[in-house]
XYZ file of C-alpha atoms in Angstrom:
744
model
C 129.622 140.624 96.386
C 128.153 138.014 98.724
C 127.381 139.105 102.275
C 129.152 136.062 103.770
C 132.346 137.088 101.969
C 132.102 140.550 103.534
C 131.720 138.902 106.955
C 134.769 136.691 106.410
C 136.823 139.663 105.275
C 135.943 141.318 108.604
C 136.687 138.187 110.592
C 133.160 137.526 111.787
C 130.175 135.360 110.957
C 127.290 136.466 108.758
C 124.990 136.608 111.776
C 127.436 138.805 113.676
C 127.687 141.130 110.665
C 123.901 141.464 110.416
C 123.714 142.420 114.089
C 126.382 145.076 113.504
C 124.384 146.453 110.547
C 121.243 146.844 112.669
C 122.769 149.979 114.221
C 123.037 151.706 110.835
C 120.534 150.857 108.126
C 122.467 150.410 104.893
C 119.340 149.217 103.091
C 120.364 145.546 103.476
C 117.328 143.348 104.003
C 117.317 140.189 106.090
C 116.738 138.139 102.924
C 119.600 139.731 100.922
C 122.436 137.309 100.093
C 124.310 139.552 97.688
C 124.999 143.317 97.710
C 126.749 145.679 95.244
C 130.539 145.837 95.489
C 130.551 149.577 96.251
C 128.109 149.056 99.131
C 130.270 146.178 100.399
C 133.280 148.521 100.479
C 131.253 151.074 102.476
C 130.175 148.420 104.976
C 133.737 147.128 105.429
C 135.043 150.663 106.036
C 132.264 151.421 108.520
C 132.569 148.156 110.534
C 136.355 148.383 110.548
C 136.205 151.960 111.867
C 133.619 151.092 114.551
C 135.524 148.005 115.775
C 139.024 149.448 115.354
C 140.056 146.843 112.745
C 142.966 147.261 110.346
C 141.659 146.035 106.991
C 143.656 146.025 103.768
C 140.999 147.113 101.246
C 143.312 146.565 98.282
C 143.949 142.992 99.306
C 140.223 142.275 99.565
C 138.739 144.237 96.677
C 141.743 144.912 94.441
C 143.296 141.795 92.855
C 140.528 139.437 94.063
C 137.597 138.861 91.740
C 135.156 137.433 94.267
C 132.266 137.420 91.833
C 134.161 135.016 89.553
C 135.180 132.416 92.127
C 135.043 128.719 91.317
C 131.662 127.109 91.565
C 132.732 124.833 94.429
C 133.783 127.778 96.614
C 130.591 129.709 95.857
C 128.508 126.697 96.758
C 130.523 126.242 99.951
C 130.042 129.906 100.913
C 126.317 129.530 100.328
C 126.298 126.475 102.568
C 128.278 128.304 105.241
C 125.879 131.239 105.177
C 122.839 128.990 105.408
C 124.394 127.279 108.444
C 125.133 130.632 110.067
C 121.602 131.919 109.456
C 120.239 128.757 111.043
C 122.362 129.189 114.161
C 119.621 131.217 115.900
C 116.916 128.633 115.186
C 116.010 125.894 117.749
C 118.302 122.922 117.548
C 116.908 120.025 115.559
C 117.089 116.391 116.556
C 120.261 114.751 115.183
C 119.883 112.520 112.153
C 120.556 108.825 112.344
C 123.494 108.976 109.961
C 126.305 110.830 111.644
C 128.115 111.289 108.291
C 125.317 113.591 107.000
C 125.808 116.156 109.778
C 127.300 119.398 108.332
C 130.251 120.865 110.192
C 130.493 124.680 110.216
C 133.948 125.726 109.092
C 134.875 129.299 109.968
C 137.485 131.116 107.890
C 139.356 134.232 108.927
C 142.059 136.388 107.319
C 143.509 137.484 110.665
C 147.261 137.050 110.777
C 147.547 136.255 107.038
C 150.087 138.342 105.097
C 149.355 140.111 101.817
C 151.867 137.916 99.921
C 150.186 134.768 101.164
C 146.771 136.018 100.040
C 148.083 136.869 96.558
C 149.885 133.537 96.259
C 146.763 131.611 97.277
C 144.643 133.585 94.796
C 147.055 132.869 91.954
C 147.005 129.174 92.793
C 143.191 129.085 92.760
C 143.074 130.922 89.425
C 145.465 128.431 87.763
C 143.610 125.436 89.160
C 140.223 126.631 87.957
C 141.197 127.926 84.488
C 139.467 125.014 82.729
C 136.297 125.336 84.818
C 136.097 129.150 84.688
C 134.036 129.278 81.480
C 131.327 126.978 82.811
C 131.394 128.759 86.165
C 130.937 132.111 84.451
C 127.939 130.809 82.504
C 126.432 129.492 85.695
C 127.034 132.705 87.627
C 126.535 135.259 84.826
C 122.753 135.004 84.613
C 122.000 135.551 88.303
C 124.689 138.256 88.371
C 123.038 140.127 85.503
C 119.637 139.714 87.106
C 121.018 141.032 90.384
C 122.616 144.009 88.649
C 119.368 144.883 86.918
C 117.562 144.567 90.214
C 120.093 146.719 92.053
C 120.128 149.461 89.438
C 117.441 152.124 89.702
C 114.235 151.168 87.932
C 113.556 154.559 86.392
C 115.463 157.778 86.920
C 113.046 160.733 87.085
C 113.255 163.145 84.150
C 112.876 166.915 84.441
C 112.733 168.782 87.738
C 111.977 166.831 90.909
C 110.311 168.914 93.650
C 111.639 168.265 97.178
C 110.417 169.704 100.502
C 112.563 171.366 103.168
C 112.934 168.045 105.027
C 112.672 164.560 103.496
C 113.477 161.010 104.588
C 116.054 158.938 102.744
C 113.319 156.555 101.596
C 111.121 159.386 100.228
C 114.134 160.926 98.497
C 114.850 157.604 96.781
C 111.218 157.257 95.668
C 110.978 160.810 94.313
C 114.300 160.723 92.432
C 114.142 157.097 91.245
C 117.491 156.235 92.881
C 117.704 153.089 94.991
C 118.203 153.396 98.728
C 121.664 151.698 98.877
C 123.043 154.152 96.331
C 121.546 157.071 98.250
C 123.082 155.867 101.536
C 126.443 155.299 99.857
C 126.375 158.830 98.405
C 125.492 160.234 101.821
C 128.405 158.317 103.407
C 130.763 159.650 100.742
C 129.701 163.165 101.778
C 130.185 162.449 105.477
C 126.494 162.000 106.355
C 125.478 158.849 108.229
C 121.693 158.378 107.857
C 119.469 155.327 107.726
C 116.429 154.814 105.534
C 113.977 156.483 107.945
C 116.048 159.503 108.929
C 115.447 163.030 107.564
C 117.885 165.016 105.470
C 117.489 168.701 104.647
C 117.008 170.100 101.148
C 120.610 171.331 100.811
C 121.985 167.843 101.541
C 119.426 166.259 99.217
C 120.368 168.709 96.440
C 124.063 167.745 96.725
C 123.271 164.023 96.572
C 120.868 164.518 93.661
C 123.494 166.550 91.795
C 125.999 163.721 92.217
C 123.395 161.325 90.791
C 122.542 163.582 87.840
C 119.017 164.438 89.019
C 117.749 168.033 88.799
C 115.875 169.024 91.962
C 114.090 172.167 93.120
C 112.870 173.260 96.519
C 109.148 172.836 96.969
C 107.247 175.763 98.414
C 105.788 174.764 101.749
C 101.999 174.796 102.067
C 100.602 178.027 103.449
C 99.874 178.204 107.163
C 96.397 178.800 108.532
C 97.383 182.356 109.521
C 98.583 183.139 105.993
C 95.397 181.721 104.478
C 93.241 183.573 107.013
C 94.905 186.886 106.110
C 93.958 186.281 102.436
C 96.970 188.241 101.267
C 97.475 186.699 97.841
C 100.680 188.604 97.136
C 102.372 187.057 100.182
C 101.047 183.576 99.406
C 102.406 183.460 95.846
C 105.851 184.874 96.624
C 108.638 182.750 95.189
C 112.345 182.707 94.460
C 113.131 184.677 91.240
C 115.034 181.760 89.718
C 111.905 179.583 89.914
C 109.668 181.968 87.978
C 108.694 181.675 84.325
C 106.463 183.872 82.093
C 102.693 183.334 82.359
C 99.743 184.648 80.314
C 98.110 187.923 81.439
C 94.674 187.821 83.108
C 92.236 190.405 81.765
C 88.937 191.801 83.103
C 86.547 193.927 81.024
C 84.796 196.787 82.844
C 82.674 199.827 82.010
C 79.116 201.180 81.841
C 76.277 198.684 81.520
C 75.315 199.448 77.882
C 78.686 200.318 76.401
C 79.412 196.893 74.885
C 81.550 194.902 77.336
C 79.807 191.586 76.610
C 79.735 192.283 72.845
C 83.507 192.759 72.737
C 84.060 189.540 74.698
C 81.748 187.681 72.296
C 83.689 188.952 69.277
C 86.999 187.879 70.861
C 85.562 184.400 71.531
C 84.191 184.046 68.002
C 87.488 185.177 66.478
C 89.321 182.553 68.503
C 86.910 179.834 67.355
C 87.418 180.852 63.725
C 91.156 180.461 64.227
C 90.617 176.790 65.002
C 89.745 176.244 68.641
C 88.248 172.765 68.695
C 84.602 172.738 69.709
C 84.426 176.452 70.479
C 83.230 177.787 73.815
C 80.752 175.167 74.995
C 80.902 175.623 78.766
C 80.193 178.888 80.570
C 82.672 178.597 83.404
C 83.247 182.308 84.112
C 86.615 182.563 82.381
C 88.320 181.333 79.246
C 91.710 181.377 77.574
C 92.474 182.226 73.949
C 95.626 181.983 71.859
C 96.382 185.144 69.893
C 99.060 185.503 67.223
C 100.137 189.127 66.986
C 100.819 190.783 63.661
C 104.278 190.043 62.321
C 104.730 187.098 64.681
C 104.394 183.349 64.223
C 104.203 182.679 67.948
C 100.826 182.288 69.655
C 100.285 184.120 72.950
C 97.781 182.963 75.542
C 95.422 185.480 77.169
C 92.990 184.650 79.981
C 89.728 186.622 80.086
C 87.478 186.776 83.132
C 84.019 186.399 81.632
C 82.204 188.243 84.423
C 81.982 191.830 83.111
C 81.468 194.588 85.621
C 83.356 196.089 88.507
C 81.001 194.541 91.071
C 82.536 191.074 90.685
C 85.992 192.654 90.362
C 85.519 194.467 93.675
C 83.933 191.465 95.404
C 87.082 189.463 94.693
C 89.346 192.296 95.864
C 87.329 192.667 99.063
C 88.250 189.063 99.907
C 91.946 189.591 99.222
C 91.964 188.188 95.681
C 94.026 190.378 93.356
C 93.438 188.259 90.262
C 93.393 190.732 87.368
C 96.549 192.017 85.655
C 94.955 194.242 83.002
C 91.577 196.026 82.900
C 89.981 196.791 79.540
C 87.779 199.846 80.161
C 84.979 200.004 77.564
C 83.515 203.463 76.851
C 80.871 204.147 74.173
C 82.076 206.729 71.639
C 78.571 208.248 71.323
C 77.841 208.530 75.069
C 81.174 209.110 76.766
C 82.028 208.712 80.427
C 79.130 207.723 82.704
C 78.957 207.494 86.515
C 79.489 203.721 86.298
C 82.537 204.360 84.105
C 83.960 206.622 86.810
C 83.390 203.894 89.408
C 85.210 201.385 87.182
C 88.121 203.821 86.738
C 88.400 204.356 90.493
C 88.256 200.612 91.180
C 90.984 199.844 88.626
C 93.239 202.679 89.797
C 92.917 201.683 93.450
C 93.777 198.076 92.516
C 96.985 199.316 90.793
C 96.384 197.309 87.610
C 97.202 198.297 84.036
C 94.370 199.986 82.122
C 93.577 199.796 78.412
C 90.708 201.956 77.094
C 88.501 200.569 74.294
C 86.346 203.350 72.792
C 83.521 201.213 71.418
C 80.604 201.851 69.021
C 82.692 203.785 66.506
C 80.143 202.723 63.867
C 77.377 204.754 65.566
C 76.295 208.225 64.486
C 77.496 210.859 66.880
C 80.649 208.946 67.782
C 83.137 211.476 69.120
C 86.303 209.749 70.385
C 88.116 213.041 71.046
C 85.392 214.133 73.464
C 85.682 210.770 75.223
C 89.451 211.154 75.526
C 88.941 214.591 77.072
C 86.492 213.210 79.641
C 88.865 210.372 80.476
C 91.739 212.828 80.911
C 89.593 214.629 83.470
C 89.658 211.434 85.540
C 93.383 210.836 85.263
C 93.452 208.606 82.147
C 95.540 210.459 79.559
C 95.533 208.770 76.128
C 98.884 207.994 74.489
C 98.120 210.223 71.489
C 97.391 213.020 73.968
C 100.816 212.649 75.540
C 99.744 210.199 78.273
C 100.503 206.560 79.024
C 97.069 204.936 78.612
C 96.638 202.848 75.415
C 93.385 203.983 73.791
C 91.926 201.976 70.891
C 88.969 202.877 68.679
C 86.827 199.800 68.081
C 83.416 198.441 67.188
C 81.961 195.137 68.295
C 79.589 195.244 65.313
C 82.163 195.774 62.528
C 85.009 194.098 64.500
C 87.135 197.204 64.044
C 90.045 197.384 66.494
C 89.547 193.939 68.072
C 92.856 192.591 66.753
C 94.587 195.760 67.927
C 93.140 195.302 71.433
C 94.571 191.779 71.589
C 97.937 192.903 70.184
C 98.120 195.623 72.823
C 97.254 193.193 75.646
C 100.073 190.879 74.517
C 102.501 193.833 74.396
C 101.433 195.083 77.849
C 101.869 191.578 79.240
C 105.381 191.255 77.792
C 106.415 194.678 79.105
C 105.046 193.942 82.590
C 106.702 190.507 82.625
C 104.027 188.562 84.491
C 105.631 185.448 85.987
C 104.760 182.467 88.156
C 106.291 179.185 89.328
C 104.591 176.207 87.689
C 106.644 173.689 89.707
C 104.984 174.110 93.091
C 101.720 173.457 94.900
C 98.895 175.357 93.241
C 97.313 178.516 94.623
C 94.154 179.629 92.833
C 91.266 182.077 93.228
C 87.553 181.286 92.973
C 85.782 183.566 90.462
C 82.476 181.674 90.194
C 80.675 179.075 92.275
C 77.396 177.186 91.936
C 75.670 173.929 92.853
C 75.181 171.168 90.273
C 72.627 168.400 90.845
C 74.896 165.608 89.614
C 78.388 166.914 90.453
C 77.610 168.808 93.647
C 79.392 172.109 94.463
C 81.416 173.443 91.520
C 83.891 176.315 91.422
C 85.655 178.098 88.592
C 89.200 178.967 89.588
C 92.083 180.842 88.004
C 95.513 179.458 88.878
C 97.711 182.181 90.358
C 100.814 180.022 90.729
C 101.793 176.346 90.668
C 100.037 173.508 88.858
C 96.699 172.055 89.975
C 96.196 168.331 89.254
C 93.295 165.906 89.384
C 93.360 163.944 92.650
C 95.046 166.679 94.695
C 93.589 167.706 98.037
C 92.992 171.384 98.726
C 91.744 174.008 101.160
C 89.405 176.729 99.872
C 88.295 179.322 102.406
C 86.878 177.341 105.317
C 86.076 174.251 103.228
C 88.242 171.465 101.859
C 88.038 168.964 99.043
C 89.808 166.774 96.516
C 89.899 167.611 92.803
C 87.687 165.014 91.122
C 87.318 166.577 87.674
C 88.626 169.641 85.851
C 86.818 170.994 82.773
C 87.783 173.974 80.595
C 85.533 176.275 78.578
C 85.576 173.834 75.635
C 84.202 170.987 77.758
C 87.545 169.152 77.658
C 88.580 167.221 80.776
C 92.047 168.174 81.952
C 94.493 166.366 84.202
C 96.503 169.440 85.193
C 96.340 173.227 84.813
C 99.230 175.677 85.089
C 99.519 179.398 85.979
C 96.836 181.755 84.568
C 94.743 178.757 83.491
C 90.987 178.845 84.083
C 89.113 175.652 84.917
C 85.943 174.467 86.626
C 86.569 171.899 89.351
C 84.392 169.478 91.295
C 85.080 167.748 94.586
C 84.377 170.545 97.067
C 82.857 169.669 100.425
C 80.577 172.748 100.264
C 79.891 175.808 98.127
C 82.861 178.190 97.935
C 82.639 181.990 98.045
C 83.747 184.198 95.159
C 87.215 185.465 95.994
C 88.162 182.525 98.226
C 91.774 181.391 97.856
C 92.381 177.731 97.024
C 95.613 176.118 98.283
C 96.631 172.609 97.194
C 97.966 170.473 100.062
C 99.727 167.066 100.168
C 96.939 165.015 101.769
C 93.253 165.184 102.630
C 94.200 164.846 106.299
C 96.348 167.984 106.007
C 93.423 169.774 104.330
C 91.051 168.935 107.181
C 93.667 170.013 109.721
C 94.134 173.373 107.969
C 90.365 173.975 107.824
C 90.069 173.289 111.569
C 92.924 175.726 112.224
C 91.275 178.333 109.986
C 88.014 178.064 111.909
C 89.856 178.392 115.209
C 91.789 181.375 113.847
C 88.529 182.997 112.766
C 86.967 182.413 116.185
C 89.947 183.992 117.938
C 90.050 187.052 115.724
C 87.234 189.581 115.825
C 85.558 190.679 112.615
C 87.351 193.597 111.016
C 85.726 196.838 112.131
C 86.119 200.585 112.111
C 87.687 200.297 115.562
C 90.492 198.168 114.043
C 91.132 200.863 111.451
C 91.270 203.531 114.165
C 93.731 201.422 116.168
C 96.030 201.001 113.173
C 95.895 204.726 112.443
C 96.777 205.630 116.046
C 99.579 203.030 116.173
C 101.091 204.263 112.905
C 100.489 200.967 111.081
C 98.275 202.628 108.457
C 99.887 205.346 106.336
C 96.855 206.330 104.248
C 93.166 206.806 105.058
C 91.071 205.965 101.999
C 87.643 207.589 101.687
C 84.635 206.858 99.476
C 82.646 210.093 99.373
C 78.940 210.441 98.501
C 77.122 213.791 98.513
C 73.811 215.336 97.413
C 75.254 217.816 94.889
C 78.309 218.331 92.721
C 79.191 221.554 94.534
C 79.209 219.865 97.934
C 81.097 216.890 96.514
C 83.918 219.006 95.069
C 84.199 221.199 98.154
C 84.353 218.270 100.595
C 86.754 216.262 98.416
C 89.135 219.219 98.221
C 88.903 219.905 101.962
C 89.475 216.229 102.859
C 92.496 215.946 100.547
C 94.197 218.770 102.459
C 93.835 216.914 105.767
C 97.320 215.429 105.747
C 99.642 214.939 108.705
C 103.301 213.995 108.955
C 102.449 210.295 109.269
C 99.086 209.810 107.532
C 97.623 211.066 104.253
C 93.987 211.135 103.136
C 92.925 209.981 99.689
C 89.428 210.168 98.186
C 89.500 207.048 95.995
C 85.928 207.468 94.743
C 83.355 210.268 94.855
C 79.878 210.506 93.344
C 76.448 212.075 93.762
C 73.643 209.959 95.209
C 72.890 207.539 98.009
C 75.384 205.036 99.393
C 75.315 201.722 97.505
C 76.517 198.213 98.249
C 79.242 198.760 95.626
C 80.554 201.707 97.662
C 80.692 199.498 100.739
C 82.499 196.701 98.858
C 85.034 199.163 97.512
C 85.688 200.461 101.031
C 86.097 196.874 102.210
C 88.522 196.066 99.393
C 90.519 199.254 99.964
C 90.456 199.177 103.768
C 88.711 202.555 103.881
C 85.553 204.302 105.101
C 82.393 205.654 103.462
C 81.408 209.272 104.109
C 77.802 210.236 103.297
C 76.936 213.954 103.210
C 73.228 214.774 103.062
C 72.434 211.450 101.315
C 70.529 208.387 102.554
C 72.071 205.017 103.359
C 69.595 202.323 102.196
C 69.131 199.162 104.237
C 70.994 196.874 101.760
C 74.042 199.106 102.084
C 73.716 199.060 105.897
C 73.565 195.255 105.926
C 76.543 195.028 103.609
C 78.500 197.451 105.820
C 77.731 195.388 108.929
C 78.789 192.180 107.164
C 82.035 193.609 105.771
C 82.959 195.588 108.895
C 82.879 198.934 107.052
C 82.040 202.212 108.769
C 79.536 204.484 106.987
C 79.704 207.960 108.499
C 76.708 210.252 107.874
C 76.921 214.033 108.141
C 74.695 217.062 107.713
C 77.302 219.680 108.596
C 80.588 219.858 106.715
C 82.502 221.157 109.746
C 81.541 218.092 111.788
C 82.790 215.893 108.945
C 86.163 217.649 108.747
C 86.454 217.665 112.547
C 86.032 213.865 112.638
C 88.652 213.407 109.906
C 91.077 215.532 111.948
C 90.352 213.416 115.008
C 91.138 210.214 113.113
C 94.384 211.497 111.640
C 95.679 213.074 114.839
C 94.840 210.063 116.997
C 92.239 211.947 119.013
C 89.639 209.186 118.695
C 89.389 206.098 120.880
C 88.827 202.774 119.050
C 85.586 202.319 120.994
C 82.053 203.292 120.050
C 79.748 205.321 122.300
C 75.974 205.175 121.867
C 73.964 208.387 122.112
C 70.136 208.458 122.234
C 68.921 211.550 120.338
C 65.122 211.214 120.468
C 61.874 209.212 120.751
C 58.823 208.964 118.491
C 55.305 207.832 119.499
C 53.775 205.906 116.583
C 50.218 207.128 115.911
C 49.512 205.535 112.541
C 50.721 202.892 110.083
C 49.776 203.822 106.507
C 51.564 201.252 104.354
C 53.314 197.933 104.940
C 55.327 196.160 102.217
C 57.636 193.358 103.277
C 60.080 194.976 105.721
C 59.256 198.517 104.568
C 56.580 200.724 106.201
C 55.214 204.259 106.025
C 54.208 205.525 109.484
C 53.320 208.738 111.262
C 53.885 209.939 114.805
C 54.855 212.650 117.261
C 58.385 213.403 118.539
C 58.065 213.122 122.310
C 61.611 214.294 123.115
C 64.874 215.167 121.411
C 65.082 215.240 117.610
C 64.646 212.654 114.855
C 67.039 212.124 111.926
C 67.562 209.432 109.305
C 69.268 207.075 111.737
C 68.796 203.661 113.347
C 66.188 203.010 116.022
C 64.937 200.417 118.485
C 61.252 199.402 118.574
C 59.891 199.470 122.141
C 56.561 197.776 122.773
C 55.029 197.647 126.277
C 58.388 198.666 127.720
C 60.358 195.919 125.953
C 62.603 196.008 122.887
C 61.095 193.889 120.089
C 63.174 194.867 117.040
C 65.384 197.384 115.278
C 65.195 199.428 112.102
C 66.258 202.531 110.228
C 64.545 205.728 109.127
C 65.118 206.094 105.369
C 63.182 209.359 104.827
C 61.391 212.077 106.851
C 58.481 214.190 105.686
C 56.327 216.989 107.087
C 53.318 217.579 104.914
C 54.496 217.410 101.302
C 58.093 218.375 102.027
C 61.153 216.295 102.810
C 62.886 217.360 106.013
C 66.305 216.563 107.484
C 65.127 216.374 111.064
C 61.991 216.606 113.221
C 62.168 218.475 116.523
C 60.503 217.772 119.862
C 56.738 218.281 119.925
C 56.304 218.107 116.126
C 54.462 215.516 114.081
C 55.981 213.909 111.020
C 55.727 211.009 108.599
C 58.524 208.666 107.735
C 59.494 205.690 105.615
C 61.222 202.995 107.611
C 62.792 199.555 107.247
C 62.702 197.260 110.263
C 63.201 193.687 111.403
C 59.609 193.415 112.740
C 56.420 195.258 111.675
C 55.746 198.500 113.578
C 52.351 198.823 115.283
C 50.378 201.798 116.589
C 51.413 202.667 120.141
C 55.048 201.563 119.624
C 57.842 203.927 120.628
C 60.867 204.347 118.343
C 64.085 205.143 120.187
C 66.473 206.785 117.704
C 70.186 206.523 118.534
C 73.594 207.298 117.089
C 76.855 205.382 117.569
C 80.020 207.488 117.584
C 83.656 206.822 118.414
C 84.756 208.183 121.771
C 87.004 211.199 121.868
C 90.139 211.164 123.999
C 89.890 213.458 126.983
């Protein structure tokens, strides 16, 4: 319907109508001459209601076929509209011929009865019956073109993701529905909104449903606080109806020589034989295979993290990344459970992931799987054929025995667990490898936890940002998008990412930069996690379990302390020894404590400098003891809230350096005399000419040919030390101990 006809039906000029429409944007442009009939009806209703007019809609839109009017009337209406549009322009000089001056003729339906309108329409129809065919031909082509133009160009197929708030214009663009139709649908539902106004998701869903478009609420991008907390479980939470099954993610762990890499190689080769194009050509840290279980025609995807060992597993957990669903624990049938195997078991159990045991090297002489099962049962892993719940498979990487059964079992465990994710949302992924490439710059291998990551998307990763330039899988194929549980190497990072960092896709690069700035500010405001924080949470009742990594010098001491600690339980807090072993404290122990939010207790064992540095970096407390009663007393103090979350420094002795016997990098062997107090394997300050010049740690104490635990005042001793600056003769070492204050 022509806009000038709408104006005449309302008893006003076209210019007056346009001014009325400026208050509510119906999507009518200043250049539009014709609008859809349904939009014309909406405009008439709206203007009539605003101005208090009584309009007979049936008289205007019912029997009248305004689109099929005689050519002369259409041409006259066009002329009238052109004259009205020109009314605001500066007046032109009159022409010489007065006869050529157009006279504006205004028509109005005010005061005209319905019968008169019908009679006049019938008269016009009879008079133009002979000319109607030619008029239709003349008007049909532009009418068809207009209809095509007014109809939506392309309705979006599938699910359209919409945010919590969206403008009418953005809604039209995302759904493929033209703005006038959107506004008309909103008006029909009692919502008056122009093209720039926001509508909420519920309103948008109703309108989309009326238009036959399937929409889904888009998960909002994570806040800086959520990203700073690195709690992956909270970040990937979604509505149950949005979730769909995803492939399981598997890590292989165990002792260093028990065949983890060999089993992964056999799985890769088997997948290539089954027809994977090109094979594994890129080492990206993870890969995905398709396995068809026995008796099934359906292929099941499985993602393997190709970084064997619990060190990488724990490093990711320490940074909040709970990536793995299933752990395959590899144990050699001829060697059995080793200390590293026990560490892997403790790591997997503390992470609360499913465990599958692969007893490897069944082709070797001396293979005794029953002995291995007994040792595993001693650490809480009871095999299924022993009445437990742990799948245990006999296999050999050399003969390929049991490999198919391992894959079948992984598929079954995945189906029973029902791992799910939402592919129709912004991607959240975890970095499992990172390195610098000369041509592509910083690269990172990520596993998608939820959502779909696409080329060209902006993202935040830790405290860096970027834009996905390329994505390459393990076969060297370039991908445009990757869904949940997919593994891919990406480029486009602004700097090198850390293993375990969480990647969050965001709408724009500007949003990414803003989030990174907020993350840095959040990090500056919050202090590094420390033992004092843990004490505060225990005293405030926010922490229900104190996790302990225990290291001792003998098995007897280890068992006795572990049993005594486990009994230290109060009404509000329990104590759990999540890992115990003989030997010095290692960086792995510190990382496990960091990942588990626990402490390290060292009884009569040294704490090497690398472990000390790692503890300082991760904010983990390593408590050293020589007397078991002092250890248990401190545990009681923590559980009962008798300890202040503040450290108190206590100087326990001084040593005069009288000789330096060996210097190697930051390690030295020195000798001296204890001038006061006592000396133990603790930290010290180096004092030279009355000033502090560096710090260090005593790693061992000797008197003659014997190792000693402490050196008393007035005695001479030798020691091995690690320090930040070389020690010289004449220096004084001030040995000190930092302890938490006790409440008075």
